[in-house]
Short mmCIF file of C-alpha atoms and ligand atoms in Angstrom, two decimals:
data_model
loop_
_atom_site.label_atom_id
_atom_site.label_comp_id
_atom_site.label_asym_id
_atom_site.label_seq_id
_atom_site.Cartn_x
_atom_site.Cartn_y
_atom_site.Cartn_z
CA MET Q 20 41.88 106.15 136.05
CA SER Q 21 41.80 109.91 135.57
CA LEU Q 22 43.31 111.58 132.87
CA ALA Q 23 42.77 114.73 134.34
CA GLU Q 24 45.70 117.32 133.44
CA THR Q 25 44.02 120.70 134.28
CA ALA Q 26 46.53 122.83 135.07
CA THR Q 27 48.37 121.63 131.79
CA ALA Q 28 48.58 123.73 128.81
CA HIS Q 29 47.11 121.99 125.79
CA ASN Q 30 50.42 121.31 123.79
CA TYR Q 31 49.99 117.75 123.28
CA GLN Q 32 47.31 115.58 122.82
CA PRO Q 33 48.21 112.39 124.79
CA LEU Q 34 46.65 109.06 124.57
CA PRO Q 35 44.63 108.05 127.09
CA VAL Q 36 46.67 105.99 129.16
CA VAL Q 37 48.46 107.50 132.50
CA LEU Q 38 51.65 105.84 133.05
CA ALA Q 39 53.19 105.06 136.32
CA SER Q 40 56.24 103.20 136.00
CA GLY Q 41 58.55 101.30 133.43
CA GLN Q 42 61.02 98.25 132.89
CA GLY Q 43 62.86 97.41 130.06
CA ALA Q 44 60.79 97.93 126.93
CA TRP Q 45 57.69 97.86 129.14
CA VAL Q 46 55.47 100.27 130.75
CA THR Q 47 52.93 99.81 133.36
CA ASP Q 48 49.50 102.12 133.80
CA VAL Q 49 48.05 103.29 136.85
CA ASP Q 50 45.63 100.37 136.67
CA GLY Q 51 48.19 97.81 136.39
CA ASN Q 52 48.01 97.14 132.79
CA ARG Q 53 51.13 96.59 130.80
CA TYR Q 54 52.05 97.98 127.66
CA LEU Q 55 55.09 97.55 125.20
CA ASP Q 56 56.61 101.08 124.57
CA CYS Q 57 57.11 101.43 121.24
CA LEU Q 58 57.54 105.03 120.92
CA ALA Q 59 60.16 105.05 123.64
CA GLY Q 60 60.48 108.71 124.10
CA TYR Q 61 60.72 109.33 120.42
CA SER Q 62 64.39 107.58 120.67
CA ALA Q 63 65.11 108.91 123.88
CA LEU Q 64 65.05 105.30 125.58
CA ASN Q 65 66.86 103.48 123.40
CA PHE Q 66 68.22 101.94 126.44
CA GLY Q 67 64.80 100.90 127.57
CA HIS Q 68 63.23 101.94 130.75
CA GLY Q 69 65.36 101.68 134.36
CA HIS Q 70 68.68 100.22 132.22
CA PRO Q 71 70.51 98.87 135.27
CA ARG Q 72 74.03 100.47 134.21
CA LEU Q 73 72.29 103.72 133.84
CA THR Q 74 70.48 103.97 136.67
CA ALA Q 75 73.52 103.37 138.44
CA ALA Q 76 75.29 105.75 136.99
CA ALA Q 77 72.68 108.40 137.90
CA GLN Q 78 72.15 107.25 141.30
CA GLU Q 79 75.85 107.18 141.85
CA GLN Q 80 76.44 110.94 140.68
CA LEU Q 81 72.83 112.16 142.15
CA ALA Q 82 74.70 111.00 145.67
CA ARG Q 83 77.90 112.80 144.76
CA LEU Q 84 77.29 116.51 142.79
CA THR Q 85 74.76 117.17 140.32
CA LEU Q 86 75.80 120.86 139.27
CA THR Q 87 78.81 122.84 139.65
CA SER Q 88 78.15 125.76 135.99
CA ARG Q 89 80.92 125.53 133.65
CA ALA Q 90 82.24 128.31 135.88
CA PHE Q 91 84.21 125.62 137.54
CA HIS Q 92 85.58 122.21 136.53
CA ASN Q 93 83.50 118.99 137.26
CA ASP Q 94 85.43 115.39 137.12
CA ARG Q 95 82.56 113.82 135.08
CA LEU Q 96 82.66 116.15 131.94
CA GLY Q 97 86.29 115.63 130.49
CA PRO Q 98 86.05 112.02 130.32
CA PHE Q 99 82.54 112.06 128.61
CA CYS Q 100 83.36 114.58 126.51
CA ARG Q 101 86.69 112.47 125.63
CA ASP Q 102 84.63 109.29 124.82
CA LEU Q 103 81.77 110.69 123.19
CA ALA Q 104 84.57 112.31 120.43
CA GLU Q 105 86.28 109.58 120.39
CA LEU Q 106 82.99 107.33 119.70
CA ALA Q 107 82.23 109.75 117.04
CA GLY Q 108 85.51 110.04 115.39
CA MET Q 109 85.75 113.62 116.23
CA ASP Q 110 87.71 116.08 118.73
CA LEU Q 111 85.63 117.75 120.57
CA VAL Q 112 82.20 117.91 122.52
CA LEU Q 113 80.12 121.18 123.33
CA PRO Q 114 77.35 120.20 126.02
CA MET Q 115 74.03 121.41 125.87
CA ASN Q 116 70.83 120.26 127.36
CA THR Q 117 68.00 119.04 124.81
CA GLY Q 118 68.06 118.77 121.26
CA ALA Q 119 66.85 122.23 119.99
CA GLU Q 120 69.62 123.67 122.14
CA ALA Q 121 72.18 121.42 120.24
CA VAL Q 122 70.43 122.38 116.91
CA GLU Q 123 70.39 126.53 117.75
CA THR Q 124 74.00 125.58 118.87
CA ALA Q 125 74.98 124.03 115.57
CA ILE Q 126 73.85 126.78 113.69
CA LYS Q 127 75.62 129.45 115.74
CA VAL Q 128 79.13 127.67 115.40
CA ALA Q 129 78.45 127.50 111.55
CA ARG Q 130 77.71 130.93 111.19
CA LYS Q 131 80.60 132.01 113.55
CA TRP Q 132 82.86 129.29 111.00
CA GLY Q 133 81.75 130.94 108.05
CA TYR Q 134 82.43 134.44 109.02
CA GLU Q 135 85.53 133.61 110.37
CA ARG Q 136 86.95 130.81 108.43
CA LYS Q 137 85.01 131.11 104.90
CA GLY Q 138 84.93 135.04 104.91
CA VAL Q 139 81.41 135.30 104.45
CA ALA Q 140 80.30 138.86 104.82
CA PRO Q 141 78.72 139.63 108.27
CA ASP Q 142 75.15 138.94 108.53
CA ARG Q 143 75.15 137.56 105.21
CA ALA Q 144 75.69 133.18 106.35
CA THR Q 145 72.55 130.95 104.96
CA VAL Q 146 72.13 127.34 106.24
CA ILE Q 147 70.65 125.05 103.70
CA VAL Q 148 67.71 122.82 105.27
CA ALA Q 149 65.39 120.31 103.75
CA ASP Q 150 61.82 120.25 103.35
CA GLY Q 151 59.95 118.14 106.22
CA ASN Q 152 62.65 118.62 108.68
CA PHE Q 153 61.60 118.49 112.14
CA HIS Q 154 65.28 119.98 114.50
CA GLY Q 155 62.80 121.40 117.38
CA ARG Q 156 60.64 124.08 118.60
CA THR Q 157 62.67 127.49 119.28
CA THR Q 158 62.21 130.46 117.04
CA THR Q 159 64.65 130.14 115.07
CA ILE Q 160 64.40 126.50 113.99
CA VAL Q 161 60.39 126.92 113.31
CA SER Q 162 61.34 129.61 110.99
CA PHE Q 163 62.59 126.85 108.77
CA SER Q 164 59.88 124.19 109.35
CA SER Q 165 57.98 123.19 106.50
CA ASP Q 166 54.96 122.31 108.90
CA PRO Q 167 52.17 125.20 109.07
CA VAL Q 168 50.97 124.04 112.66
CA ALA Q 169 54.52 124.26 113.94
CA ARG Q 170 55.04 127.46 112.55
CA ASP Q 171 51.97 129.38 112.45
CA GLY Q 172 51.29 132.32 114.81
CA PHE Q 173 54.88 132.10 115.65
CA GLY Q 174 56.87 134.26 113.45
CA PRO Q 175 58.26 136.69 112.74
CA PHE Q 176 61.20 134.35 111.68
CA THR Q 177 64.78 133.87 111.75
CA PRO Q 178 66.07 134.92 108.36
CA GLY Q 179 69.08 132.94 106.73
CA PHE Q 180 67.62 129.40 105.89
CA ARG Q 181 67.17 128.35 102.68
CA THR Q 182 64.67 125.16 102.13
CA VAL Q 183 65.82 122.06 99.04
CA PRO Q 184 63.70 119.07 98.48
CA TYR Q 185 64.90 116.37 100.81
CA GLY Q 186 67.01 113.41 98.84
CA ASP Q 187 67.78 115.69 95.93
CA GLY Q 188 71.86 116.05 95.68
CA ALA Q 189 71.45 117.96 92.75
CA ALA Q 190 68.50 120.53 93.94
CA LEU Q 191 70.79 120.83 97.18
CA GLU Q 192 74.04 121.49 94.99
CA ALA Q 193 72.05 124.18 93.02
CA ALA Q 194 70.83 126.21 96.40
CA VAL Q 195 75.07 126.51 97.14
CA ASP Q 196 76.17 129.67 97.02
CA GLU Q 197 79.19 131.65 98.42
CA ASN Q 198 77.28 132.67 101.24
CA THR Q 199 76.12 129.01 101.88
CA VAL Q 200 77.94 128.13 105.66
CA ALA Q 201 76.19 124.72 106.64
CA VAL Q 202 73.63 122.16 105.44
CA LEU Q 203 71.66 121.17 108.16
CA LEU Q 204 69.96 117.64 107.77
CA GLU Q 205 68.89 114.72 109.48
CA PRO Q 206 70.26 111.51 107.90
CA ILE Q 207 66.78 109.93 108.00
CA GLN Q 208 63.42 111.84 108.66
CA GLY Q 209 62.11 110.83 111.98
CA GLU Q 210 58.93 113.17 112.39
CA ALA Q 211 58.43 113.43 108.78
CA GLY Q 212 57.57 109.84 108.96
CA VAL Q 213 60.58 107.94 109.03
CA ARG Q 214 61.67 109.06 105.39
CA ILE Q 215 64.93 107.32 104.09
CA PRO Q 216 66.46 109.13 101.38
CA PRO Q 217 67.32 107.62 98.28
CA PRO Q 218 71.18 105.52 98.74
CA GLY Q 219 73.78 107.58 97.74
CA TYR Q 220 72.18 110.65 99.06
CA LEU Q 221 74.21 111.26 102.14
CA GLN Q 222 77.30 110.80 100.04
CA ALA Q 223 76.32 113.30 97.73
CA VAL Q 224 75.46 115.62 100.45
CA ARG Q 225 79.03 115.42 101.85
CA ASP Q 226 80.80 115.54 98.35
CA VAL Q 227 79.34 118.91 97.55
CA CYS Q 228 79.80 120.37 101.12
CA THR Q 229 83.80 119.12 100.61
CA ARG Q 230 83.62 120.94 97.19
CA GLU Q 231 81.93 124.19 98.36
CA ASN Q 232 83.37 124.66 101.55
CA VAL Q 233 80.36 124.16 103.59
CA LEU Q 234 79.64 122.18 106.54
CA PHE Q 235 77.65 119.55 106.62
CA ILE Q 236 75.74 119.26 109.78
CA ALA Q 237 73.98 115.90 110.66
CA ASP Q 238 71.17 116.41 113.10
CA GLU Q 239 71.20 112.68 114.12
CA ILE Q 240 69.09 113.55 117.54
CA GLN Q 241 66.27 110.56 116.96
CA SER Q 242 68.47 108.57 114.34
CA GLY Q 243 71.96 108.41 116.30
CA LEU Q 244 73.30 106.37 118.87
CA GLY Q 245 72.30 102.92 117.84
CA ARG Q 246 68.51 103.12 116.32
CA THR Q 247 69.38 102.40 112.88
CA GLY Q 248 71.76 99.26 113.30
CA THR Q 249 74.76 101.48 113.09
CA THR Q 250 75.92 104.16 115.73
CA PHE Q 251 74.98 107.11 113.49
CA ALA Q 252 72.48 106.64 110.61
CA CYS Q 253 75.42 108.44 108.60
CA ASP Q 254 77.57 105.48 108.71
CA ALA Q 255 75.32 103.32 106.66
CA GLU Q 256 77.16 105.13 103.47
CA GLY Q 257 80.39 105.48 105.45
CA VAL Q 258 79.74 109.33 105.33
CA THR Q 259 81.13 111.47 108.73
CA PRO Q 260 79.56 114.90 108.34
CA ASP Q 261 81.23 117.79 109.77
CA ILE Q 262 79.04 118.54 112.72
CA TYR Q 263 76.77 115.79 114.83
CA VAL Q 264 74.20 117.24 116.55
CA LEU Q 265 73.01 114.62 118.89
CA GLY Q 266 70.36 114.65 121.97
CA LYS Q 267 67.45 112.23 122.98
CA ALA Q 268 69.63 109.24 124.08
CA LEU Q 269 72.18 110.43 124.73
CA GLY Q 270 70.83 111.00 128.03
CA GLY Q 271 69.51 107.50 128.68
CA GLY Q 272 65.92 108.74 129.14
CA ILE Q 273 67.04 110.18 132.63
CA VAL Q 274 68.00 113.53 132.27
CA PRO Q 275 68.16 115.78 128.70
CA VAL Q 276 71.64 115.77 127.78
CA SER Q 277 72.80 117.22 124.00
CA ALA Q 278 75.62 117.54 122.10
CA VAL Q 279 77.40 119.34 119.29
CA VAL Q 280 80.40 117.37 118.47
CA SER Q 281 82.87 118.30 115.77
CA ARG Q 282 86.46 119.19 114.93
CA HIS Q 283 89.08 121.79 116.14
CA ASP Q 284 88.76 123.35 112.90
CA VAL Q 285 84.89 123.98 113.09
CA LEU Q 286 84.42 124.29 116.85
CA ASP Q 287 87.25 126.23 118.36
CA VAL Q 288 85.12 129.27 116.79
CA ILE Q 289 83.37 129.06 120.06
CA ARG Q 290 85.48 130.80 122.93
CA PRO Q 291 84.72 131.53 126.50
CA GLY Q 292 81.62 134.15 127.02
CA SER Q 293 80.61 133.40 123.36
CA HIS Q 294 78.09 130.90 124.16
CA GLY Q 295 77.05 128.38 126.76
CA SER Q 296 74.04 127.16 129.21
CA THR Q 297 73.92 126.63 133.11
CA PHE Q 298 73.26 123.24 133.22
CA GLY Q 299 75.08 122.05 130.03
CA GLY Q 300 78.04 119.88 130.95
CA ASN Q 301 76.28 119.29 134.59
CA PRO Q 302 77.83 116.35 136.31
CA LEU Q 303 74.83 114.02 136.51
CA ALA Q 304 74.57 114.74 132.87
CA ALA Q 305 77.81 114.15 131.94
CA ALA Q 306 77.78 110.63 134.45
CA VAL Q 307 74.77 109.57 132.46
CA GLY Q 308 76.22 110.74 129.19
CA HIS Q 309 79.21 109.03 129.51
CA ALA Q 310 77.27 105.15 130.96
CA VAL Q 311 75.52 105.46 127.30
CA VAL Q 312 78.59 106.05 125.75
CA GLU Q 313 79.82 102.74 127.23
CA LEU Q 314 76.88 101.30 126.14
CA LEU Q 315 77.51 102.03 122.64
CA ARG Q 316 80.99 101.36 123.06
CA SER Q 317 80.49 97.55 123.26
CA GLY Q 318 78.46 97.38 119.51
CA GLU Q 319 75.56 95.64 121.25
CA TYR Q 320 73.02 97.36 120.36
CA GLN Q 321 73.78 98.59 117.29
CA ALA Q 322 73.92 94.77 116.64
CA ARG Q 323 70.62 94.35 118.13
CA ALA Q 324 69.05 97.03 115.98
CA ALA Q 325 70.49 95.44 112.58
CA GLU Q 326 69.41 92.06 113.44
CA PHE Q 327 66.12 92.28 114.99
CA GLY Q 328 65.74 95.24 112.58
CA ALA Q 329 65.81 92.71 109.51
CA ARG Q 330 63.23 90.83 111.17
CA LEU Q 331 60.84 93.65 111.92
CA ARG Q 332 60.98 94.66 108.15
CA THR Q 333 60.39 91.29 107.50
CA ARG Q 334 57.67 91.04 109.23
CA LEU Q 335 55.80 94.36 108.14
CA GLU Q 336 56.24 94.32 104.63
CA ASP Q 337 53.54 91.64 104.87
CA LEU Q 338 51.48 94.43 106.19
CA VAL Q 339 51.47 95.99 102.72
CA GLY Q 340 47.76 95.37 101.00
CA HIS Q 341 46.48 93.99 104.90
CA GLY Q 342 45.74 97.52 106.03
CA ALA Q 343 49.45 99.14 105.21
CA VAL Q 344 50.24 101.11 101.65
CA ALA Q 345 53.75 101.47 102.45
CA VAL Q 346 56.60 101.06 105.11
CA ARG Q 347 60.00 102.07 105.55
CA SER Q 348 62.34 101.12 107.92
CA ARG Q 349 65.86 100.96 108.79
CA GLY Q 350 67.28 99.16 112.17
CA LEU Q 351 64.48 99.32 115.15
CA TRP Q 352 62.93 102.71 113.74
CA ALA Q 353 59.58 101.60 111.06
CA GLY Q 354 57.20 103.99 109.21
CA ILE Q 355 54.01 102.36 108.30
CA ASP Q 356 51.53 104.52 106.12
CA LEU Q 357 48.15 103.18 106.52
CA ASP Q 358 45.48 102.97 104.03
CA PRO Q 359 43.74 106.41 104.66
CA THR Q 360 40.26 105.20 103.78
CA LEU Q 361 40.55 102.45 106.73
CA MET Q 362 41.70 104.78 109.80
CA THR Q 363 43.71 107.57 110.81
CA GLY Q 364 47.02 106.72 112.45
CA ARG Q 365 45.70 108.21 115.50
CA GLN Q 366 42.64 105.31 115.17
CA ALA Q 367 45.50 102.63 114.66
CA CYS Q 368 47.16 103.34 117.68
CA MET Q 369 44.05 103.86 119.74
CA ARG Q 370 43.79 100.01 118.45
CA LEU Q 371 47.49 98.94 119.39
CA LEU Q 372 46.70 100.71 122.74
CA ASP Q 373 43.72 98.58 123.41
CA ARG Q 374 46.20 95.68 122.47
CA GLY Q 375 48.90 96.73 125.08
CA ILE Q 376 51.58 98.52 122.65
CA LEU Q 377 52.21 102.33 122.59
CA ALA Q 378 52.99 103.98 119.92
CA LYS Q 379 52.84 107.32 118.02
CA ASP Q 380 50.98 108.37 114.93
CA THR Q 381 52.38 111.37 112.32
CA HIS Q 382 51.18 113.26 109.64
CA GLY Q 383 47.66 111.83 109.55
CA SER Q 384 48.31 108.21 108.51
CA THR Q 385 51.25 107.26 109.49
CA ILE Q 386 52.48 105.38 112.28
CA ARG Q 387 55.92 105.56 113.87
CA LEU Q 388 57.51 102.28 115.47
CA ALA Q 389 60.66 102.78 117.58
CA PRO Q 390 60.60 100.43 120.67
CA PRO Q 391 63.81 100.42 122.56
CA LEU Q 392 66.66 98.15 121.65
CA VAL Q 393 66.51 95.95 124.60
CA ILE Q 394 63.35 94.54 123.13
CA GLU Q 395 63.27 90.79 122.81
CA PRO Q 396 62.71 88.87 119.33
CA SER Q 397 59.50 87.21 120.43
CA GLN Q 398 58.14 90.57 121.73
CA LEU Q 399 59.12 91.97 118.14
CA ASP Q 400 57.15 88.94 116.76
CA TRP Q 401 54.31 89.61 119.16
CA LEU Q 402 54.20 93.38 118.55
CA CYS Q 403 54.04 92.62 114.31
CA ASP Q 404 50.66 90.17 115.38
CA GLN Q 405 49.29 92.66 117.21
CA LEU Q 406 50.12 95.21 114.43
CA GLY Q 407 48.28 93.22 111.93
CA GLU Q 408 45.48 91.95 113.96
CA ALA Q 409 45.14 95.91 114.55
CA LEU Q 410 45.02 96.83 111.05
CA THR Q 411 42.67 94.33 109.69
CA ARG Q 412 40.48 93.39 112.44
CA PRO Q 413 37.61 95.91 113.07
CA ALA Q 414 37.79 97.47 116.69
CA ASP Q 415 35.99 95.91 119.72
C1 LIG J 507 64.01 115.49 118.87
C2 LIG J 507 64.16 116.14 117.74
C3 LIG J 507 64.97 117.82 118.05
C4 LIG J 507 64.50 118.26 119.51
O1 LIG J 507 65.13 117.80 120.39
P1 LIG J 507 64.20 118.06 121.64
O2 LIG J 507 64.82 117.73 122.94
O3 LIG J 507 62.89 118.11 121.91
O4 LIG J 507 64.71 119.80 121.80
C5 LIG J 507 65.60 117.97 117.07
N1 LIG J 507 66.38 117.29 116.02
C6 LIG J 507 65.67 115.82 115.67
C7 LIG J 507 66.14 115.20 114.34
C8 LIG J 507 64.42 115.06 116.65
O5 LIG J 507 63.99 114.12 116.51
#
């Protein structure tokens, strides 16, 4: 097996496995070894590898029309946006490609809304963000990251952001002033290690935003589209933000598809020429995204995540005191804090790799699990068995 990526920039440190094919929750390497994919492309593969309805939609569209640019209409964009807006209970969809682009778009929309609708003085708009956030990698987005590795060396940074502790509604309220146009949050912080805010937090954010005339932007790029057992992670508290930012699973693991989804009174501030993307809303992306929305409309995947997630939770809780010091989970999404005196998260992922499981560490001694929602209960049990042994048995 050759790991040689001699002409690849070193912006990642991949585990030593070279993947060649995948089906459902499983991938196979170049030597024919099979692995249960418990990262699922950071939740871009919520529906697994090669989902028949998604690949059929892609193949059909591939043969028909792939790109028109938005200079012209195409026959796939309208139906995709209509059904995605309906799924989200919103009016309009602004299609982009990557998650970071959609976050950038939401920030631009919020600023323009602030000037045109709220009457904020020119160039004074601020957006409140949370400590420990991950919203992508652009220069503006890393400007308000609290992770030095993501930030250092990339200044000068974009002004106009204010950081508050995650999960603290009172601190958020205190940070709002007349120039605040939006609060940008992950309803569950994924990269931070599946950090779940205290109950009532999202409702508190909603209440502050409503009272202060501030937009609540929920970055559901990783938490949304079935992962947590509901369509959106905000649904767990019955909270509706003003703007959903979606990505990852929206492209079915096939093509990058992201979107900003909101109401007329918010997205109408964007007019022809003020924002755009060459590939955003292309017919191939729209066909795949539409097929993803169709899968979600059935509720089947949300139900699987909720039901199997309860099973996962019970099994993970047994690991506390046996290699793990804390577990957090919602649906089929879990963060496991390992006892740092035993091993690093990377070492745990190496042990899991040897046992046929792909997972990813985050922040030192935490591992994150996000298996595809198509995983079967027996496979979930096997995963938990392997995890338990990997944490308690010495490596071979
Ligand atoms: C992955 C992610 C992004 C960035 O998405 P890209 O497609 O990698 O640009 C933004 N926000 C959250 C919450 C994410 O998990």
